[in-house]
Short mmCIF file of C-alpha atoms in Angstrom, two decimals:
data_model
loop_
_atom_site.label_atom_id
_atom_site.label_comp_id
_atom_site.label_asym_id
_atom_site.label_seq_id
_atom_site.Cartn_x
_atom_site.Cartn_y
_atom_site.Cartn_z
CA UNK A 1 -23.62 -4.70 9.66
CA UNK A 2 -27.09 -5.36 10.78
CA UNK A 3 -30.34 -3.02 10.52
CA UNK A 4 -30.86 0.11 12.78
CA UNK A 5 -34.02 -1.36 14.17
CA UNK A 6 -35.95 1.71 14.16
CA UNK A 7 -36.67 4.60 11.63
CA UNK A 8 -36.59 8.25 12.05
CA UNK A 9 -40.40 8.24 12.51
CA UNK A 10 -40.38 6.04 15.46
CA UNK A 11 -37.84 8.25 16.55
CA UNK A 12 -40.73 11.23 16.15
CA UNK A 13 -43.08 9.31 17.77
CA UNK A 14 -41.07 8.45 20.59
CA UNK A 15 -39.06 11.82 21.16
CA UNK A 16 -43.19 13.20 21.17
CA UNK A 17 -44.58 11.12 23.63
CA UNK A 18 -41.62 12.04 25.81
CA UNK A 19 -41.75 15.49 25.68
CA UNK A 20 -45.99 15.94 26.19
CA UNK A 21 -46.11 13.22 28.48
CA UNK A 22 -48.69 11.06 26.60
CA UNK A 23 -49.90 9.72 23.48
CA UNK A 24 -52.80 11.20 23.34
CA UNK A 25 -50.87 14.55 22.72
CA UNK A 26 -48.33 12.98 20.95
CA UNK A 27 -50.89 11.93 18.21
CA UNK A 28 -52.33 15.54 17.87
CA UNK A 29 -48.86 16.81 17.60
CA UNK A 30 -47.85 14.73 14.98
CA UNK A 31 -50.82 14.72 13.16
CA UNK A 32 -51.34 10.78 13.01
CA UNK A 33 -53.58 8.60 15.24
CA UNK A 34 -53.22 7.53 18.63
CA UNK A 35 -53.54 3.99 17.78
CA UNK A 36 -50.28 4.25 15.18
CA UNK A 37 -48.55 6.19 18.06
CA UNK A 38 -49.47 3.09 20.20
CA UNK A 39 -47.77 0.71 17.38
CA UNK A 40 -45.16 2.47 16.78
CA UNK A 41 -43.55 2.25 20.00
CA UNK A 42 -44.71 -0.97 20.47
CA UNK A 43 -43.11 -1.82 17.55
CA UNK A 44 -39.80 -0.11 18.41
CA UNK A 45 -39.66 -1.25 21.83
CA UNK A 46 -39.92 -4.96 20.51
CA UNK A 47 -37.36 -4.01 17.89
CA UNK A 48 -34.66 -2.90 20.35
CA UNK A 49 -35.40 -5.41 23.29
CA UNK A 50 -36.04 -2.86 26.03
CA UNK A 51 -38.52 -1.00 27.10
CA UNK A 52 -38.42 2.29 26.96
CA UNK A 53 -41.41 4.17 28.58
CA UNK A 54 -43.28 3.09 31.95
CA UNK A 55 -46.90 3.24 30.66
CA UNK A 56 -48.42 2.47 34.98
CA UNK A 57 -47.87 5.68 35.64
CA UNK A 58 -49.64 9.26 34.10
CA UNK A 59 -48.22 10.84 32.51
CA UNK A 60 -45.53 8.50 30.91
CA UNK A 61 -41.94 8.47 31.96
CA UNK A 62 -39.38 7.67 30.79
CA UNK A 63 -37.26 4.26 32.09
CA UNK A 64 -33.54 4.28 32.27
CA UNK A 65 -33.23 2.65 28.86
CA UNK A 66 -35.41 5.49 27.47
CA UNK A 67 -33.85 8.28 29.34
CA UNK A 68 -30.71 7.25 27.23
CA UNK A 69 -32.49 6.86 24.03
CA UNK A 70 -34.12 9.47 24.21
CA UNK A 71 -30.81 12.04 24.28
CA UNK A 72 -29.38 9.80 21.56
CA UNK A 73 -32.80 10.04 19.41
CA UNK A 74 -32.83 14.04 20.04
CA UNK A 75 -29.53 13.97 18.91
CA UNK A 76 -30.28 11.82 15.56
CA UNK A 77 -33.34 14.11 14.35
CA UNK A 78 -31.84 17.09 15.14
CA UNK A 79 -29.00 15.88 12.65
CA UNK A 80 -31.75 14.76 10.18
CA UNK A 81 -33.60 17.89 10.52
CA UNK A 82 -30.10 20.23 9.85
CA UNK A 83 -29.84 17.47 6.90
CA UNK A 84 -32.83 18.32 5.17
CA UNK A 85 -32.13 21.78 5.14
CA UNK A 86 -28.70 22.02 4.08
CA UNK A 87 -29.93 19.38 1.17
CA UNK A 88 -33.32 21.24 0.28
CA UNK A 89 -31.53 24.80 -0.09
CA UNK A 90 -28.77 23.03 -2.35
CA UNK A 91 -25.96 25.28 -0.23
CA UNK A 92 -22.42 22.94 0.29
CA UNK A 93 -19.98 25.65 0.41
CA UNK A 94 -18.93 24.31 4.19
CA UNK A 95 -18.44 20.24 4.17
CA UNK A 96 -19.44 19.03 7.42
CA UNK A 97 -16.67 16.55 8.31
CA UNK A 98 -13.49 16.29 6.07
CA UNK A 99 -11.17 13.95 7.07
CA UNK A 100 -7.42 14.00 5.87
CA UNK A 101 -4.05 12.29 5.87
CA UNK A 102 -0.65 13.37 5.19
CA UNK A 103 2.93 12.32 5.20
CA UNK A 104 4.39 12.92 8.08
CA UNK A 105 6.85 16.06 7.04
CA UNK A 106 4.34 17.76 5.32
CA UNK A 107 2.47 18.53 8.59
CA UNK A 108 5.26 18.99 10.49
CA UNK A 109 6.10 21.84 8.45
CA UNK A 110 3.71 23.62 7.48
CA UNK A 111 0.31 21.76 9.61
CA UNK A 112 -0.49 25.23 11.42
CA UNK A 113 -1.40 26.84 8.32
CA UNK A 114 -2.59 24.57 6.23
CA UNK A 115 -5.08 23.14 9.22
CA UNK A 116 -6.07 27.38 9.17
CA UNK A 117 -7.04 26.59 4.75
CA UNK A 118 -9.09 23.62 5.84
CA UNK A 119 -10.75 25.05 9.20
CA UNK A 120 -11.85 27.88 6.43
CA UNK A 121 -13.70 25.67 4.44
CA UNK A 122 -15.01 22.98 6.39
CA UNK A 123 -17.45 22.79 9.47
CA UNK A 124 -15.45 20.14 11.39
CA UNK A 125 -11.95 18.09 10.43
CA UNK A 126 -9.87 15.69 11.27
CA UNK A 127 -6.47 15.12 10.30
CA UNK A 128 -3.60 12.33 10.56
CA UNK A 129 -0.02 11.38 9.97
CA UNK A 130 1.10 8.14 9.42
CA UNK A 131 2.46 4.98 6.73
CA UNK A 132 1.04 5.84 3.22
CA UNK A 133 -0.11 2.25 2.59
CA UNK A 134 -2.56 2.70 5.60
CA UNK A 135 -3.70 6.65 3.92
CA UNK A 136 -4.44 4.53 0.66
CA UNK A 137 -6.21 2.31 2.55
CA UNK A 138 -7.93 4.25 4.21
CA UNK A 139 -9.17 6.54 1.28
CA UNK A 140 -10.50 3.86 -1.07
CA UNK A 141 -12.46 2.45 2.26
CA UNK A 142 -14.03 5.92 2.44
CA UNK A 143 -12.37 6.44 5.88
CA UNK A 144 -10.23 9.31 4.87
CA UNK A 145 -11.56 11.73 2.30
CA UNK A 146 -8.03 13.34 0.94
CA UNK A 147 -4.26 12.36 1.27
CA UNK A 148 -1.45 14.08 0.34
CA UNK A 149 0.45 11.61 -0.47
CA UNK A 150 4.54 10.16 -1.83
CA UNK A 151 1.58 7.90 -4.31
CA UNK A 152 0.01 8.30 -6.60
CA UNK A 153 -2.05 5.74 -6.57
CA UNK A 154 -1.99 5.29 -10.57
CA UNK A 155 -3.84 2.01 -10.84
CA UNK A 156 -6.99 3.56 -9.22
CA UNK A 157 -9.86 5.41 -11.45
CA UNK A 158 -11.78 7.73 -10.32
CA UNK A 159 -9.83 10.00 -8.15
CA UNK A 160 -8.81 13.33 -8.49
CA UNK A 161 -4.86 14.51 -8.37
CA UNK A 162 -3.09 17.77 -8.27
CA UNK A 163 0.57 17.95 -7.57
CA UNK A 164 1.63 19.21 -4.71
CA UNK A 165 5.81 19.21 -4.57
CA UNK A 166 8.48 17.80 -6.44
CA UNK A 167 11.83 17.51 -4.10
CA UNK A 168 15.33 15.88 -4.65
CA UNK A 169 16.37 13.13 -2.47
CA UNK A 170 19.94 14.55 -0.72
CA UNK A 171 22.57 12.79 1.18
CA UNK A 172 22.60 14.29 4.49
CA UNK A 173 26.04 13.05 6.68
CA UNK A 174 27.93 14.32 10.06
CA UNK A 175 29.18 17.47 9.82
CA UNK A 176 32.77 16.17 11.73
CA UNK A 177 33.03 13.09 9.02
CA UNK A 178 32.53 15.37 6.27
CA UNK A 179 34.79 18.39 7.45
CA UNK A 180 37.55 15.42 7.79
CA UNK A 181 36.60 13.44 4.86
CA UNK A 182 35.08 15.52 1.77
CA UNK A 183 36.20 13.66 -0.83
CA UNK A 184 34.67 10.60 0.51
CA UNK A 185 31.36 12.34 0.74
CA UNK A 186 30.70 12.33 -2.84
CA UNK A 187 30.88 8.87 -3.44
CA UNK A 188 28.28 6.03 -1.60
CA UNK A 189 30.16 3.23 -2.04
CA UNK A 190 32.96 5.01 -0.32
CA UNK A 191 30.80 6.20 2.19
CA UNK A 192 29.64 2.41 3.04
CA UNK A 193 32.87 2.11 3.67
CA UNK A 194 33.49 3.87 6.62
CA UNK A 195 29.73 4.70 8.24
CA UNK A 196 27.12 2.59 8.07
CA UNK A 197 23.51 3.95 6.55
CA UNK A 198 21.02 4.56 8.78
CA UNK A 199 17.59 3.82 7.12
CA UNK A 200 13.93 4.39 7.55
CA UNK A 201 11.46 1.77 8.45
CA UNK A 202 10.81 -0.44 5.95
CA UNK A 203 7.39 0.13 6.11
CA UNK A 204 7.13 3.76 4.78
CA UNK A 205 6.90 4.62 1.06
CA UNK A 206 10.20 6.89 1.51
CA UNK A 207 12.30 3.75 2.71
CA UNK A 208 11.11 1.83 -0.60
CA UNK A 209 11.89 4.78 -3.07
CA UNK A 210 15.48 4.71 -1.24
CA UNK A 211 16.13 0.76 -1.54
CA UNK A 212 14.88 1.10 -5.20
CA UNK A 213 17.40 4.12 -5.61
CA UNK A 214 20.03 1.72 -4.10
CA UNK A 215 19.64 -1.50 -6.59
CA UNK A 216 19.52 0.98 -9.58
CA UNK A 217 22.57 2.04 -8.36
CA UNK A 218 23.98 -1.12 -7.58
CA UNK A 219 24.66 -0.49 -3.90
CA UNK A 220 24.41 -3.06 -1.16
CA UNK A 221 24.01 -1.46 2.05
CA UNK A 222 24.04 -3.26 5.02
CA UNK A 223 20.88 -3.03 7.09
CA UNK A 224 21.95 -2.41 10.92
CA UNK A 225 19.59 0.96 11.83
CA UNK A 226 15.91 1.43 10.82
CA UNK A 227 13.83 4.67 12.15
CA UNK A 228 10.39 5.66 12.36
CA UNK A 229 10.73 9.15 11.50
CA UNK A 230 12.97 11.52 9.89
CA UNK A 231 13.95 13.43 13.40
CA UNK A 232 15.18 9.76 14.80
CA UNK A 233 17.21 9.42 11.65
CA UNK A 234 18.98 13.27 11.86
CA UNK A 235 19.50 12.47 15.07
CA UNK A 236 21.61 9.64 14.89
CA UNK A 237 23.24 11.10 11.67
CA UNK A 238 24.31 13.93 14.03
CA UNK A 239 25.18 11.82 16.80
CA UNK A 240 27.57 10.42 13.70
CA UNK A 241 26.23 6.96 13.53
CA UNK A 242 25.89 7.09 10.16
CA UNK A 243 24.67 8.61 6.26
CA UNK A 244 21.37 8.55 5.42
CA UNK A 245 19.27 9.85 2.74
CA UNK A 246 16.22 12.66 2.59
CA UNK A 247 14.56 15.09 1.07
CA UNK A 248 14.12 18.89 1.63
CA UNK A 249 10.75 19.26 2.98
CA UNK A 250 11.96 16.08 6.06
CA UNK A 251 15.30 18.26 6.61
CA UNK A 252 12.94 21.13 7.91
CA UNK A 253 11.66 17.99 10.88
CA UNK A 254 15.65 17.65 12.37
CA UNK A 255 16.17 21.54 12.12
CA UNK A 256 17.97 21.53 15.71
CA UNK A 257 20.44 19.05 14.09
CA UNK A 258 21.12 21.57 11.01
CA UNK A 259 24.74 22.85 12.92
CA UNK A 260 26.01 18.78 12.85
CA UNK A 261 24.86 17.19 9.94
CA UNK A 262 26.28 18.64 6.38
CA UNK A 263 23.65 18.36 3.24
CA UNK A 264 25.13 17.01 0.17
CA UNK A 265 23.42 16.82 -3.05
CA UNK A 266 23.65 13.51 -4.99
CA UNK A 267 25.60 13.19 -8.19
CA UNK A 268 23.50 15.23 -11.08
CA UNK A 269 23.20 11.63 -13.17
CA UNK A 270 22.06 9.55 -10.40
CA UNK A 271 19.65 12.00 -8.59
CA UNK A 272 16.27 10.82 -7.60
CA UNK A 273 12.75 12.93 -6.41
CA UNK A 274 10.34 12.26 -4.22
CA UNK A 275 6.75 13.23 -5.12
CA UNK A 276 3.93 14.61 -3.36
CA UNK A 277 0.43 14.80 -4.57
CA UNK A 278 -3.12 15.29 -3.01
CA UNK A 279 -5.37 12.82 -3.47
CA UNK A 280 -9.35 12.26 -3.37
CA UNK A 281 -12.02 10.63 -4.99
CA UNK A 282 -13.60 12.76 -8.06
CA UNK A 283 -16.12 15.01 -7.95
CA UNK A 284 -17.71 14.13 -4.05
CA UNK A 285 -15.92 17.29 -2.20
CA UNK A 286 -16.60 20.05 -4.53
CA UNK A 287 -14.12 22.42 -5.21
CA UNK A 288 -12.30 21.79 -1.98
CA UNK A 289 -9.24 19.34 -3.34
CA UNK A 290 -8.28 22.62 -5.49
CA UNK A 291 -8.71 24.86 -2.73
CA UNK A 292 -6.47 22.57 -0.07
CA UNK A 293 -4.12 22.03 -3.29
CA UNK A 294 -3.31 26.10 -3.98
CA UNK A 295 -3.32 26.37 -0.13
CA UNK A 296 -0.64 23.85 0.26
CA UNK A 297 0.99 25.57 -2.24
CA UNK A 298 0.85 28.80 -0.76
CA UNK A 299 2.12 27.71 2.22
CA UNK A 300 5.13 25.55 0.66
CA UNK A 301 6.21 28.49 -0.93
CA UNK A 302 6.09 30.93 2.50
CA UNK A 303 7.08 28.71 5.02
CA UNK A 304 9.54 25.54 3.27
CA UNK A 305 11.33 27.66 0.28
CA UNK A 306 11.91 30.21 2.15
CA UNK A 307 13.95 28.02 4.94
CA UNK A 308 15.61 25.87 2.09
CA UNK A 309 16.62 29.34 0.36
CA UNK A 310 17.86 30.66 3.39
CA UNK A 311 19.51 27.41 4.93
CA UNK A 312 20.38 25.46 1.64
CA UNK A 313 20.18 27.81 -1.32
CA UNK A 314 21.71 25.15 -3.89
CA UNK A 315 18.53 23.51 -3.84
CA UNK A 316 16.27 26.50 -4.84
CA UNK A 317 16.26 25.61 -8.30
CA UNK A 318 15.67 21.66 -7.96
CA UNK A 319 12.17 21.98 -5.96
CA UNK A 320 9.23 22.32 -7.92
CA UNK A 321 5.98 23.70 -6.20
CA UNK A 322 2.65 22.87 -7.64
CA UNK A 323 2.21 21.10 -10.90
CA UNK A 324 5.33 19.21 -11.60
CA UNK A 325 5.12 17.65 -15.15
#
C-alpha cells in the first residue's frame, strides 16, 4: 500500500482556506504564516495531482476536485478530532467498530439477542456467517475482531478463548423410515444400507469433524449429496432422501422439519461433540470477549435449552453451556 500523500495538517490548511475564503485568513486562523499556508497546498496539490482551489478568482473557490476533497477531508479531521478526545480522556467503555463472525447456527438461533449484547457495548458492528477457515482467516488478518467458532485455533498464541457450548453430534433420520424400521436406526452400517447419507459441504469444519467421526468408526459412506447449510440437509432428510448427522444447536435451523425427521442419539461409546468457543486476540478489546461470552451464554440457556428441553429432553443432560472442561 502506498503513502496517503498528505497529512492531517495539510488537511487543516486546506479545510481553512476553504471555509474563510483566503489564505490570508487562513494563516491568522491557524496561527502559522501565510507563506507556509501557500506551501502547504502547493505541496498537497502536487502530491495528489490535481488541483484543488482556483486561486484567479477572490476569494478562492473551490474546483470540482476540491469540492470532493474537501467533504472527504472534513470528514477525516472530524474523525481525528473525536480521536484525540476519546484517547486524551482514556474512556473505551464503547469500541467504535467491532466486527464479528459466527457459525452459521449460532446466529440463526439466537442472532436477535445476542446482536442486542453487542449493540450494548459497542458504537457500531458488523457481523457475519460463513466457512470457519475464512473466520480464522479473517481474524489473524485483523479483518474480524472475534469468532465464535467449531476451532479453536490451538496452534495460535496470543488469543483469548472462553467456551461457549459443548453439544453431541445426533443422528437425525425420516420420521416414516424410522417408524417402519427402528431397529435399523441404531446401527450406521445398517443404515448405509438402505438410505444413503446426506452430507455437508466439504468445506465447513462440521463436515470434517463428521468424516473424521466416520474413519474412527470405520464407516465408508458413499458420497452422492453435499449441502451448504443445515436447513438444505433437514430438508432432504425429511423429504426421506437420506440420514445425516447434527448437532442440537443446527436442529433448532430445520425446526419446520421437526414433525418428519426423528432424532436419534448415537451409541453412548461412539458419541462425538462439537465445540464452540469465542475467539479474539488478547488483551486489544477490553473486557468485551467476556461480556459477548456470558451473553452468549445467557442467551443459549433462554432461547436453545429451553427448545431442546421442550422438543428433545434426552439431550438436556449431554449439552454443556459455558466452560466445558
Amino acid at each position: 500500500m502506498g503513502t496517503l500523500g498528505f497529512e492531517l495538517k495539510s488537511l487543516e490548511v486546506f479545510v481553512a482556506t476553504a471555509k474563510t475564503g483566503n489564505m490570508t485568513a487562513a494563516s491568522q486562523h491557524l496561527d502559522i504564516s501565510q507563506s507556509s499556508v501557500s506551501q502547504i497546498l502547493a505541496n498537497l496539490e502536487s502530491s495528489l495531482g490535481v488541483k484543488l482551489l482556483d486561486r484567479s478568482v477572490r476569494p478562492v473557490e473551490l474546483t470540482v476536485a476540491g469540492r470532493y476533497f474537501y467533504d472527504q477531508s472534513v470528514h477525516l479531521l472530524e474523525q481525528a478530532y473525536k480521536t484525540q478526545q476519546v484517547i486524551t480522556k482514556g474512556s473505551f467503555n464503547s469500541l467504535h467498530l467491532v466486527r464479528i463472525a459466527m457459525v452459521d447456527s449460532l446466529a440463526a438461533t439466537v442472532g436477535q439477542p445476542l446482536i442486542e449484547v453487542i449493540k450494548a457495548h459497542t458504537e457500531n458492528w458488523t457481523m457475519m456467517t460463513g466457512y470457519s477457515h475464512l473466520h480464522q482467516q479473517g481474524l489473524l488478518s485483523r479483518s474480524i475482531d472475534i469468532i465464535i467458532s467449531d476451532d479453536v485455533l490451538e496452534r495460535q498464541d496470543d488469543l483469548r478463548r472462553l467456551q461457549i457450548l459443548k453439544e453431541p453430534f445426533v443422528l437425525v433420520v425420516p420420521k416414516q423410515f424410522q417408524q417402519k424400521y427402528p431397529d435399523t436406526c441404531h446401527s450406521l452400517v445398517a443404515l448405509s444400507q438402505h438410505l444413503d447419507m446426506i452430507r455437508y459441504s466439504e468445506q465447513s469444519l462440521i463436515s470434517q469433524s463428521i468424516e473424521t467421526y466416520l474413519h474412527h468408526q470405520g464407516l465408508s459412506v458413499p458420497d452422492r449429496m453435499q449441502l451448504d447449510n443445515t436447513f438444505a440437509v433437514l430438508s432432504a432428510v425429511a423429504q426421506g432422501l437420506g440420514w445425516a448427522l447434527t448437532t442440537p444447536l443446527c436442529l433448532l435451523q430445520g425446526e419446520v422439519f421437526r414433525n418428519q425427521i426423528s432424532v436419534i442419539p448415537l451409541p453412548e461409546k461412539d458419541s462425538f461433540f462439537r465445540y464452540l468457543t469465542l475467539i479474539a486476540r488478547r488483551n486489544e478489546l477490553g473486557d468485551l470477549p467476556e461480556k459477548l461470552a456470558d451473553g452468549s451464554c445467557k442467551i443459549l440457556r433462554q432461547h436453545f435449552l429451553a427448545k431442546i428441553r421442550q422438543h428433545y429432553p434426552w439431550l438436556d443432560g449431554k449439552i454443556r453451556i459455558g466452560k466445558y472442561t
